[in-house]
Amino acid sequence: SGIEQGANDAFDNLRSVYSGKVYVIGPWDREAPDSIDGNYITVKNQILNAVQNRVGFNFIDVQGVGYSKADPTHPDTSGHKTLGLYLRKYLAVLN
């Protein structure tokens, strides 16, 4: 709980000092490619709600992107490369 309010506060603060494009990356799907965790969907939707109707904010959905991990959540070196390559294609289109 409180994720949407926290995101709204962060986005409001960011916008007060920065007027350019903002790319908000949804939460990484640590269970991918396995089934979706209900908490994941809740968090993603709260962040998406905070992004909606904000001029210049773009949400990048990363649901289902699988990556190798150093522990149950965090990417290892290869996982970081996978995630970076995934994002690159979106950022090239959005810019």
mmCIF file of N, CA, C and O in Angstrom:
data_model
loop_
_atom_site.group_PDB
_atom_site.id
_atom_site.type_symbol
_atom_site.label_atom_id
_atom_site.label_comp_id
_atom_site.label_asym_id
_atom_site.label_seq_id
_atom_site.Cartn_x
_atom_site.Cartn_y
_atom_site.Cartn_z
ATOM 1 N N SER A 1 0.837 -1.184 0.000
ATOM 2 C CA SER A 1 0.000 0.000 0.000
ATOM 3 C C SER A 1 0.875 1.238 0.000
ATOM 4 O O SER A 1 2.013 1.207 0.428
ATOM 5 N N GLY A 2 0.337 2.312 -0.484
ATOM 6 C CA GLY A 2 1.078 3.569 -0.518
ATOM 7 C C GLY A 2 1.961 3.745 -1.733
ATOM 8 O O GLY A 2 2.585 4.790 -1.891
ATOM 9 N N ILE A 3 2.019 2.739 -2.584
ATOM 10 C CA ILE A 3 2.899 2.824 -3.748
ATOM 11 C C ILE A 3 2.435 3.916 -4.707
ATOM 12 O O ILE A 3 3.239 4.712 -5.181
ATOM 13 N N GLU A 4 1.142 3.956 -4.972
ATOM 14 C CA GLU A 4 0.640 4.966 -5.899
ATOM 15 C C GLU A 4 0.883 6.379 -5.364
ATOM 16 O O GLU A 4 1.321 7.262 -6.104
ATOM 17 N N GLN A 5 0.629 6.592 -4.082
ATOM 18 C CA GLN A 5 0.869 7.916 -3.500
ATOM 19 C C GLN A 5 2.355 8.259 -3.530
ATOM 20 O O GLN A 5 2.742 9.381 -3.854
ATOM 21 N N GLY A 6 3.201 7.292 -3.221
ATOM 22 C CA GLY A 6 4.642 7.519 -3.283
ATOM 23 C C GLY A 6 5.108 7.857 -4.682
ATOM 24 O O GLY A 6 5.935 8.752 -4.884
ATOM 25 N N ALA A 7 4.556 7.152 -5.676
ATOM 26 C CA ALA A 7 4.905 7.447 -7.063
ATOM 27 C C ALA A 7 4.416 8.834 -7.458
ATOM 28 O O ALA A 7 5.148 9.593 -8.098
ATOM 29 N N ASN A 8 3.198 9.175 -7.070
ATOM 30 C CA ASN A 8 2.685 10.517 -7.368
ATOM 31 C C ASN A 8 3.557 11.600 -6.746
ATOM 32 O O ASN A 8 3.876 12.601 -7.393
ATOM 33 N N ASP A 9 3.949 11.401 -5.504
ATOM 34 C CA ASP A 9 4.820 12.375 -4.834
ATOM 35 C C ASP A 9 6.156 12.503 -5.561
ATOM 36 O O ASP A 9 6.642 13.613 -5.804
ATOM 37 N N ALA A 10 6.740 11.365 -5.932
ATOM 38 C CA ALA A 10 8.029 11.382 -6.633
ATOM 39 C C ALA A 10 7.903 12.060 -7.996
ATOM 40 O O ALA A 10 8.754 12.880 -8.370
ATOM 41 N N PHE A 11 6.831 11.757 -8.721
ATOM 42 C CA PHE A 11 6.638 12.354 -10.043
ATOM 43 C C PHE A 11 6.368 13.854 -9.940
ATOM 44 O O PHE A 11 6.843 14.636 -10.762
ATOM 45 N N ASP A 12 5.618 14.261 -8.919
ATOM 46 C CA ASP A 12 5.374 15.694 -8.702
ATOM 47 C C ASP A 12 6.691 16.412 -8.399
ATOM 48 O O ASP A 12 6.959 17.490 -8.936
ATOM 49 N N ASN A 13 7.515 15.813 -7.538
ATOM 50 C CA ASN A 13 8.810 16.415 -7.200
ATOM 51 C C ASN A 13 9.717 16.493 -8.425
ATOM 52 O O ASN A 13 10.367 17.518 -8.653
ATOM 53 N N LEU A 14 9.745 15.422 -9.195
ATOM 54 C CA LEU A 14 10.566 15.420 -10.404
ATOM 55 C C LEU A 14 10.109 16.510 -11.368
ATOM 56 O O LEU A 14 10.919 17.264 -11.903
ATOM 57 N N ARG A 15 8.817 16.614 -11.581
ATOM 58 C CA ARG A 15 8.300 17.598 -12.521
ATOM 59 C C ARG A 15 8.564 19.028 -12.056
ATOM 60 O O ARG A 15 8.697 19.933 -12.871
ATOM 61 N N SER A 16 8.704 19.225 -10.761
ATOM 62 C CA SER A 16 8.969 20.582 -10.262
ATOM 63 C C SER A 16 10.374 21.065 -10.617
ATOM 64 O O SER A 16 10.632 22.264 -10.604
ATOM 65 N N VAL A 17 11.267 20.140 -10.975
ATOM 66 C CA VAL A 17 12.633 20.534 -11.317
ATOM 67 C C VAL A 17 13.054 20.117 -12.728
ATOM 68 O O VAL A 17 14.128 20.485 -13.189
ATOM 69 N N TYR A 18 12.215 19.335 -13.403
ATOM 70 C CA TYR A 18 12.573 18.818 -14.724
ATOM 71 C C TYR A 18 11.337 18.826 -15.612
ATOM 72 O O TYR A 18 10.313 18.243 -15.245
ATOM 73 N N SER A 19 11.431 19.450 -16.782
ATOM 74 C CA SER A 19 10.262 19.568 -17.653
ATOM 75 C C SER A 19 10.316 18.648 -18.874
ATOM 76 O O SER A 19 9.388 18.646 -19.680
ATOM 77 N N GLY A 20 11.376 17.871 -19.007
ATOM 78 C CA GLY A 20 11.527 17.014 -20.182
ATOM 79 C C GLY A 20 10.747 15.716 -20.091
ATOM 80 O O GLY A 20 9.937 15.504 -19.189
ATOM 81 N N LYS A 21 11.000 14.831 -21.063
ATOM 82 C CA LYS A 21 10.357 13.526 -21.098
ATOM 83 C C LYS A 21 10.818 12.677 -19.916
ATOM 84 O O LYS A 21 11.987 12.725 -19.529
ATOM 85 N N VAL A 22 9.889 11.907 -19.379
ATOM 86 C CA VAL A 22 10.190 11.004 -18.265
ATOM 87 C C VAL A 22 9.753 9.607 -18.677
ATOM 88 O O VAL A 22 8.628 9.414 -19.138
ATOM 89 N N TYR A 23 10.636 8.654 -18.517
ATOM 90 C CA TYR A 23 10.336 7.262 -18.823
ATOM 91 C C TYR A 23 10.243 6.505 -17.509
ATOM 92 O O TYR A 23 11.211 6.421 -16.757
ATOM 93 N N VAL A 24 9.075 5.968 -17.237
ATOM 94 C CA VAL A 24 8.839 5.216 -16.011
ATOM 95 C C VAL A 24 8.803 3.743 -16.386
ATOM 96 O O VAL A 24 7.950 3.311 -17.166
ATOM 97 N N ILE A 25 9.737 3.001 -15.840
ATOM 98 C CA ILE A 25 9.812 1.574 -16.130
ATOM 99 C C ILE A 25 8.999 0.841 -15.076
ATOM 100 O O ILE A 25 9.218 1.018 -13.874
ATOM 101 N N GLY A 26 8.061 0.032 -15.546
ATOM 102 C CA GLY A 26 7.256 -0.762 -14.625
ATOM 103 C C GLY A 26 8.150 -1.690 -13.812
ATOM 104 O O GLY A 26 9.323 -1.876 -14.134
ATOM 105 N N PRO A 27 7.629 -2.275 -12.771
ATOM 106 C CA PRO A 27 8.458 -3.162 -11.953
ATOM 107 C C PRO A 27 8.909 -4.369 -12.772
ATOM 108 O O PRO A 27 8.154 -4.884 -13.600
ATOM 109 N N TRP A 28 10.143 -4.774 -12.559
ATOM 110 C CA TRP A 28 10.642 -5.959 -13.243
ATOM 111 C C TRP A 28 9.894 -7.166 -12.726
ATOM 112 O O TRP A 28 9.610 -7.281 -11.534
ATOM 113 N N ASP A 29 9.573 -8.057 -13.627
ATOM 114 C CA ASP A 29 8.805 -9.263 -13.337
ATOM 115 C C ASP A 29 9.772 -10.369 -12.925
ATOM 116 O O ASP A 29 10.239 -11.140 -13.758
ATOM 117 N N ARG A 30 10.049 -10.444 -11.627
ATOM 118 C CA ARG A 30 11.058 -11.404 -11.153
ATOM 119 C C ARG A 30 10.636 -12.850 -11.345
ATOM 120 O O ARG A 30 11.461 -13.751 -11.269
ATOM 121 N N GLU A 31 9.356 -13.103 -11.589
ATOM 122 C CA GLU A 31 8.872 -14.467 -11.799
ATOM 123 C C GLU A 31 8.905 -14.890 -13.271
ATOM 124 O O GLU A 31 8.692 -16.058 -13.572
ATOM 125 N N ALA A 32 9.128 -13.935 -14.175
ATOM 126 C CA ALA A 32 9.099 -14.251 -15.604
ATOM 127 C C ALA A 32 10.151 -15.294 -15.942
ATOM 128 O O ALA A 32 11.239 -15.273 -15.369
ATOM 129 N N PRO A 33 9.866 -16.208 -16.807
ATOM 130 C CA PRO A 33 8.664 -16.322 -17.630
ATOM 131 C C PRO A 33 7.541 -17.140 -16.980
ATOM 132 O O PRO A 33 6.578 -17.497 -17.652
ATOM 133 N N ASP A 34 7.661 -17.425 -15.690
ATOM 134 C CA ASP A 34 6.612 -18.168 -15.003
ATOM 135 C C ASP A 34 5.384 -17.294 -14.774
ATOM 136 O O ASP A 34 5.370 -16.123 -15.126
ATOM 137 N N SER A 35 4.380 -17.843 -14.144
ATOM 138 C CA SER A 35 3.123 -17.120 -13.944
ATOM 139 C C SER A 35 3.321 -15.852 -13.113
ATOM 140 O O SER A 35 4.244 -15.749 -12.311
ATOM 141 N N ILE A 36 2.414 -14.909 -13.313
ATOM 142 C CA ILE A 36 2.480 -13.598 -12.677
ATOM 143 C C ILE A 36 2.059 -13.676 -11.217
ATOM 144 O O ILE A 36 1.061 -14.294 -10.873
ATOM 145 N N ASP A 37 2.796 -13.028 -10.372
ATOM 146 C CA ASP A 37 2.491 -12.895 -8.950
ATOM 147 C C ASP A 37 1.453 -11.790 -8.776
ATOM 148 O O ASP A 37 1.555 -10.731 -9.391
ATOM 149 N N GLY A 38 0.432 -12.012 -7.947
ATOM 150 C CA GLY A 38 -0.619 -11.021 -7.735
ATOM 151 C C GLY A 38 -0.094 -9.700 -7.220
ATOM 152 O O GLY A 38 -0.608 -8.637 -7.573
ATOM 153 N N ASN A 39 0.930 -9.726 -6.376
ATOM 154 C CA ASN A 39 1.516 -8.480 -5.872
ATOM 155 C C ASN A 39 2.144 -7.684 -7.005
ATOM 156 O O ASN A 39 2.114 -6.462 -6.995
ATOM 157 N N TYR A 40 2.718 -8.383 -7.960
ATOM 158 C CA TYR A 40 3.328 -7.710 -9.100
ATOM 159 C C TYR A 40 2.284 -6.867 -9.835
ATOM 160 O O TYR A 40 2.514 -5.697 -10.140
ATOM 161 N N ILE A 41 1.138 -7.463 -10.113
ATOM 162 C CA ILE A 41 0.083 -6.761 -10.838
ATOM 163 C C ILE A 41 -0.391 -5.545 -10.045
ATOM 164 O O ILE A 41 -0.603 -4.465 -10.602
ATOM 165 N N THR A 42 -0.546 -5.691 -8.739
ATOM 166 C CA THR A 42 -0.977 -4.580 -7.888
ATOM 167 C C THR A 42 0.013 -3.424 -7.959
ATOM 168 O O THR A 42 -0.366 -2.271 -8.159
ATOM 169 N N VAL A 43 1.293 -3.723 -7.802
ATOM 170 C CA VAL A 43 2.331 -2.690 -7.840
ATOM 171 C C VAL A 43 2.364 -2.030 -9.220
ATOM 172 O O VAL A 43 2.407 -0.807 -9.335
ATOM 173 N N LYS A 44 2.350 -2.831 -10.259
ATOM 174 C CA LYS A 44 2.388 -2.297 -11.618
ATOM 175 C C LYS A 44 1.208 -1.356 -11.858
ATOM 176 O O LYS A 44 1.382 -0.254 -12.387
ATOM 177 N N ASN A 45 0.023 -1.769 -11.467
ATOM 178 C CA ASN A 45 -1.161 -0.939 -11.689
ATOM 179 C C ASN A 45 -1.109 0.359 -10.898
ATOM 180 O O ASN A 45 -1.555 1.405 -11.378
ATOM 181 N N GLN A 46 -0.556 0.326 -9.694
ATOM 182 C CA GLN A 46 -0.450 1.557 -8.910
ATOM 183 C C GLN A 46 0.531 2.534 -9.546
ATOM 184 O O GLN A 46 0.280 3.743 -9.585
ATOM 185 N N ILE A 47 1.629 2.026 -10.067
ATOM 186 C CA ILE A 47 2.594 2.894 -10.759
ATOM 187 C C ILE A 47 1.970 3.433 -12.047
ATOM 188 O O ILE A 47 2.079 4.622 -12.356
ATOM 189 N N LEU A 48 1.288 2.570 -12.779
ATOM 190 C CA LEU A 48 0.632 2.996 -14.019
ATOM 191 C C LEU A 48 -0.417 4.067 -13.733
ATOM 192 O O LEU A 48 -0.510 5.058 -14.465
ATOM 193 N N ASN A 49 -1.179 3.924 -12.665
ATOM 194 C CA ASN A 49 -2.165 4.944 -12.290
ATOM 195 C C ASN A 49 -1.498 6.287 -12.024
ATOM 196 O O ASN A 49 -2.040 7.341 -12.368
ATOM 197 N N ALA A 50 -0.317 6.264 -11.403
ATOM 198 C CA ALA A 50 0.394 7.508 -11.102
ATOM 199 C C ALA A 50 0.937 8.170 -12.370
ATOM 200 O O ALA A 50 1.086 9.382 -12.421
ATOM 201 N N VAL A 51 1.214 7.381 -13.399
ATOM 202 C CA VAL A 51 1.753 7.907 -14.653
ATOM 203 C C VAL A 51 0.649 8.477 -15.539
ATOM 204 O O VAL A 51 0.845 9.495 -16.218
ATOM 205 N N GLN A 52 -0.503 7.849 -15.532
ATOM 206 C CA GLN A 52 -1.591 8.254 -16.428
ATOM 207 C C GLN A 52 -1.930 9.729 -16.247
ATOM 208 O O GLN A 52 -1.905 10.253 -15.147
ATOM 209 N N ASN A 53 -2.235 10.354 -17.359
ATOM 210 C CA ASN A 53 -2.645 11.764 -17.412
ATOM 211 C C ASN A 53 -1.532 12.745 -17.057
ATOM 212 O O ASN A 53 -1.806 13.915 -16.799
ATOM 213 N N ARG A 54 -0.304 12.297 -17.018
ATOM 214 C CA ARG A 54 0.828 13.200 -16.791
ATOM 215 C C ARG A 54 1.475 13.493 -18.142
ATOM 216 O O ARG A 54 1.949 12.584 -18.820
ATOM 217 N N VAL A 55 1.520 14.732 -18.505
ATOM 218 C CA VAL A 55 2.123 15.135 -19.774
ATOM 219 C C VAL A 55 3.626 14.858 -19.728
ATOM 220 O O VAL A 55 4.313 15.209 -18.771
ATOM 221 N N GLY A 56 4.111 14.202 -20.774
ATOM 222 C CA GLY A 56 5.539 13.931 -20.889
ATOM 223 C C GLY A 56 6.013 12.692 -20.155
ATOM 224 O O GLY A 56 7.193 12.378 -20.183
ATOM 225 N N PHE A 57 5.121 11.969 -19.506
ATOM 226 C CA PHE A 57 5.493 10.736 -18.815
ATOM 227 C C PHE A 57 5.117 9.539 -19.685
ATOM 228 O O PHE A 57 4.017 9.489 -20.232
ATOM 229 N N ASN A 58 6.034 8.611 -19.826
ATOM 230 C CA ASN A 58 5.831 7.419 -20.646
ATOM 231 C C ASN A 58 6.084 6.184 -19.794
ATOM 232 O O ASN A 58 7.136 6.064 -19.162
ATOM 233 N N PHE A 59 5.139 5.252 -19.792
ATOM 234 C CA PHE A 59 5.268 4.020 -19.028
ATOM 235 C C PHE A 59 5.789 2.924 -19.938
ATOM 236 O O PHE A 59 5.259 2.708 -21.025
ATOM 237 N N ILE A 60 6.824 2.236 -19.510
ATOM 238 C CA ILE A 60 7.373 1.111 -20.259
ATOM 239 C C ILE A 60 7.029 -0.158 -19.483
ATOM 240 O O ILE A 60 7.492 -0.353 -18.355
ATOM 241 N N ASP A 61 6.216 -1.005 -20.078
ATOM 242 C CA ASP A 61 5.747 -2.231 -19.436
ATOM 243 C C ASP A 61 6.779 -3.337 -19.641
ATOM 244 O O ASP A 61 7.080 -3.701 -20.782
ATOM 245 N N VAL A 62 7.308 -3.861 -18.570
ATOM 246 C CA VAL A 62 8.331 -4.903 -18.655
ATOM 247 C C VAL A 62 7.816 -6.253 -18.143
ATOM 248 O O VAL A 62 8.607 -7.154 -17.883
ATOM 249 N N GLN A 63 6.499 -6.360 -18.033
ATOM 250 C CA GLN A 63 5.907 -7.622 -17.582
ATOM 251 C C GLN A 63 6.279 -8.742 -18.538
ATOM 252 O O GLN A 63 6.182 -8.592 -19.751
ATOM 253 N N GLY A 64 6.722 -9.850 -17.990
ATOM 254 C CA GLY A 64 7.050 -11.023 -18.794
ATOM 255 C C GLY A 64 8.473 -11.089 -19.289
ATOM 256 O O GLY A 64 8.866 -12.074 -19.916
ATOM 257 N N VAL A 65 9.278 -10.066 -19.023
ATOM 258 C CA VAL A 65 10.677 -10.086 -19.458
ATOM 259 C C VAL A 65 11.480 -10.916 -18.460
ATOM 260 O O VAL A 65 11.604 -10.552 -17.287
ATOM 261 N N GLY A 66 11.984 -12.052 -18.915
ATOM 262 C CA GLY A 66 12.788 -12.918 -18.061
ATOM 263 C C GLY A 66 14.249 -12.507 -18.097
ATOM 264 O O GLY A 66 14.749 -12.025 -19.111
ATOM 265 N N TYR A 67 14.932 -12.681 -16.977
ATOM 266 C CA TYR A 67 16.355 -12.331 -16.892
ATOM 267 C C TYR A 67 17.027 -13.222 -15.859
ATOM 268 O O TYR A 67 16.396 -13.698 -14.927
ATOM 269 N N SER A 68 18.334 -13.454 -16.034
ATOM 270 C CA SER A 68 19.076 -14.265 -15.067
ATOM 271 C C SER A 68 19.374 -13.422 -13.831
ATOM 272 O O SER A 68 19.495 -12.203 -13.908
ATOM 273 N N LYS A 69 19.468 -14.098 -12.691
ATOM 274 C CA LYS A 69 19.545 -13.383 -11.414
ATOM 275 C C LYS A 69 20.753 -13.797 -10.585
ATOM 276 O O LYS A 69 21.212 -14.928 -10.651
ATOM 277 N N ALA A 70 21.202 -12.846 -9.777
ATOM 278 C CA ALA A 70 22.269 -13.099 -8.817
ATOM 279 C C ALA A 70 21.692 -13.652 -7.507
ATOM 280 O O ALA A 70 22.394 -14.272 -6.730
ATOM 281 N N ASP A 71 20.410 -13.382 -7.272
ATOM 282 C CA ASP A 71 19.668 -13.872 -6.110
ATOM 283 C C ASP A 71 18.218 -13.997 -6.557
ATOM 284 O O ASP A 71 17.950 -13.844 -7.742
ATOM 285 N N PRO A 72 17.276 -14.255 -5.682
ATOM 286 C CA PRO A 72 15.893 -14.448 -6.158
ATOM 287 C C PRO A 72 15.260 -13.245 -6.866
ATOM 288 O O PRO A 72 14.253 -13.391 -7.543
ATOM 289 N N THR A 73 15.817 -12.073 -6.744
ATOM 290 C CA THR A 73 15.223 -10.873 -7.333
ATOM 291 C C THR A 73 16.139 -10.122 -8.272
ATOM 292 O O THR A 73 15.740 -9.711 -9.353
ATOM 293 N N HIS A 74 17.371 -9.881 -7.873
ATOM 294 C CA HIS A 74 18.270 -8.950 -8.565
ATOM 295 C C HIS A 74 19.011 -9.596 -9.733
ATOM 296 O O HIS A 74 19.515 -10.708 -9.615
ATOM 297 N N PRO A 75 19.089 -8.852 -10.857
ATOM 298 C CA PRO A 75 19.779 -9.396 -12.024
ATOM 299 C C PRO A 75 21.283 -9.536 -11.791
ATOM 300 O O PRO A 75 21.886 -8.748 -11.066
ATOM 301 N N ASP A 76 21.861 -10.559 -12.416
ATOM 302 C CA ASP A 76 23.310 -10.691 -12.442
ATOM 303 C C ASP A 76 23.807 -9.904 -13.663
ATOM 304 O O ASP A 76 23.031 -9.187 -14.302
ATOM 305 N N THR A 77 25.070 -10.019 -14.002
ATOM 306 C CA THR A 77 25.623 -9.253 -15.114
ATOM 307 C C THR A 77 24.888 -9.546 -16.419
ATOM 308 O O THR A 77 24.509 -8.629 -17.155
ATOM 309 N N SER A 78 24.654 -10.812 -16.693
ATOM 310 C CA SER A 78 23.936 -11.187 -17.905
ATOM 311 C C SER A 78 22.498 -10.678 -17.865
ATOM 312 O O SER A 78 21.956 -10.227 -18.881
ATOM 313 N N GLY A 79 21.870 -10.723 -16.693
ATOM 314 C CA GLY A 79 20.508 -10.228 -16.534
ATOM 315 C C GLY A 79 20.415 -8.733 -16.798
ATOM 316 O O GLY A 79 19.461 -8.257 -17.421
ATOM 317 N N HIS A 80 21.416 -7.984 -16.328
ATOM 318 C CA HIS A 80 21.436 -6.537 -16.598
ATOM 319 C C HIS A 80 21.523 -6.278 -18.103
ATOM 320 O O HIS A 80 20.860 -5.378 -18.626
ATOM 321 N N LYS A 81 22.318 -7.077 -18.793
ATOM 322 C CA LYS A 81 22.437 -6.913 -20.240
ATOM 323 C C LYS A 81 21.089 -7.196 -20.911
ATOM 324 O O LYS A 81 20.658 -6.429 -21.788
ATOM 325 N N THR A 82 20.428 -8.263 -20.499
ATOM 326 C CA THR A 82 19.113 -8.603 -21.054
ATOM 327 C C THR A 82 18.132 -7.455 -20.857
ATOM 328 O O THR A 82 17.417 -7.053 -21.787
ATOM 329 N N LEU A 83 18.081 -6.924 -19.649
ATOM 330 C CA LEU A 83 17.151 -5.840 -19.338
ATOM 331 C C LEU A 83 17.500 -4.574 -20.119
ATOM 332 O O LEU A 83 16.617 -3.885 -20.639
ATOM 333 N N GLY A 84 18.771 -4.264 -20.223
ATOM 334 C CA GLY A 84 19.203 -3.087 -20.973
ATOM 335 C C GLY A 84 18.850 -3.190 -22.449
ATOM 336 O O GLY A 84 18.379 -2.224 -23.056
ATOM 337 N N LEU A 85 19.058 -4.356 -23.036
ATOM 338 C CA LEU A 85 18.719 -4.546 -24.443
ATOM 339 C C LEU A 85 17.207 -4.444 -24.655
ATOM 340 O O LEU A 85 16.755 -3.905 -25.664
ATOM 341 N N TYR A 86 16.439 -4.925 -23.700
ATOM 342 C CA TYR A 86 14.983 -4.809 -23.800
ATOM 343 C C TYR A 86 14.567 -3.339 -23.788
ATOM 344 O O TYR A 86 13.748 -2.912 -24.582
ATOM 345 N N LEU A 87 15.137 -2.571 -22.897
ATOM 346 C CA LEU A 87 14.779 -1.155 -22.783
ATOM 347 C C LEU A 87 15.241 -0.336 -23.982
ATOM 348 O O LEU A 87 14.576 0.610 -24.389
ATOM 349 N N ARG A 88 16.375 -0.690 -24.536
ATOM 350 C CA ARG A 88 16.939 0.077 -25.646
ATOM 351 C C ARG A 88 15.961 0.219 -26.796
ATOM 352 O O ARG A 88 15.809 1.291 -27.378
ATOM 353 N N LYS A 89 15.245 -0.844 -27.115
ATOM 354 C CA LYS A 89 14.320 -0.774 -28.259
ATOM 355 C C LYS A 89 13.169 0.193 -27.970
ATOM 356 O O LYS A 89 12.697 0.873 -28.868
ATOM 357 N N TYR A 90 12.726 0.302 -26.722
ATOM 358 C CA TYR A 90 11.663 1.237 -26.377
ATOM 359 C C TYR A 90 12.167 2.667 -26.371
ATOM 360 O O TYR A 90 11.484 3.570 -26.858
ATOM 361 N N LEU A 91 13.323 2.890 -25.817
ATOM 362 C CA LEU A 91 13.848 4.245 -25.720
ATOM 363 C C LEU A 91 14.195 4.799 -27.096
ATOM 364 O O LEU A 91 14.043 5.991 -27.335
ATOM 365 N N ALA A 92 14.615 3.959 -28.010
ATOM 366 C CA ALA A 92 14.902 4.421 -29.363
ATOM 367 C C ALA A 92 13.624 4.899 -30.049
ATOM 368 O O ALA A 92 13.637 5.887 -30.776
ATOM 369 N N VAL A 93 12.515 4.223 -29.811
ATOM 370 C CA VAL A 93 11.233 4.599 -30.415
ATOM 371 C C VAL A 93 10.651 5.828 -29.743
ATOM 372 O O VAL A 93 10.088 6.705 -30.385
ATOM 373 N N LEU A 94 10.786 5.934 -28.434
ATOM 374 C CA LEU A 94 10.177 7.035 -27.690
ATOM 375 C C LEU A 94 10.900 8.364 -27.886
ATOM 376 O O LEU A 94 10.320 9.419 -27.716
ATOM 377 N N ASN A 95 12.182 8.315 -28.193
ATOM 378 C CA ASN A 95 12.926 9.562 -28.383
ATOM 379 C C ASN A 95 12.680 10.044 -29.727
ATOM 380 O O ASN A 95 12.501 10.654 -30.461
#
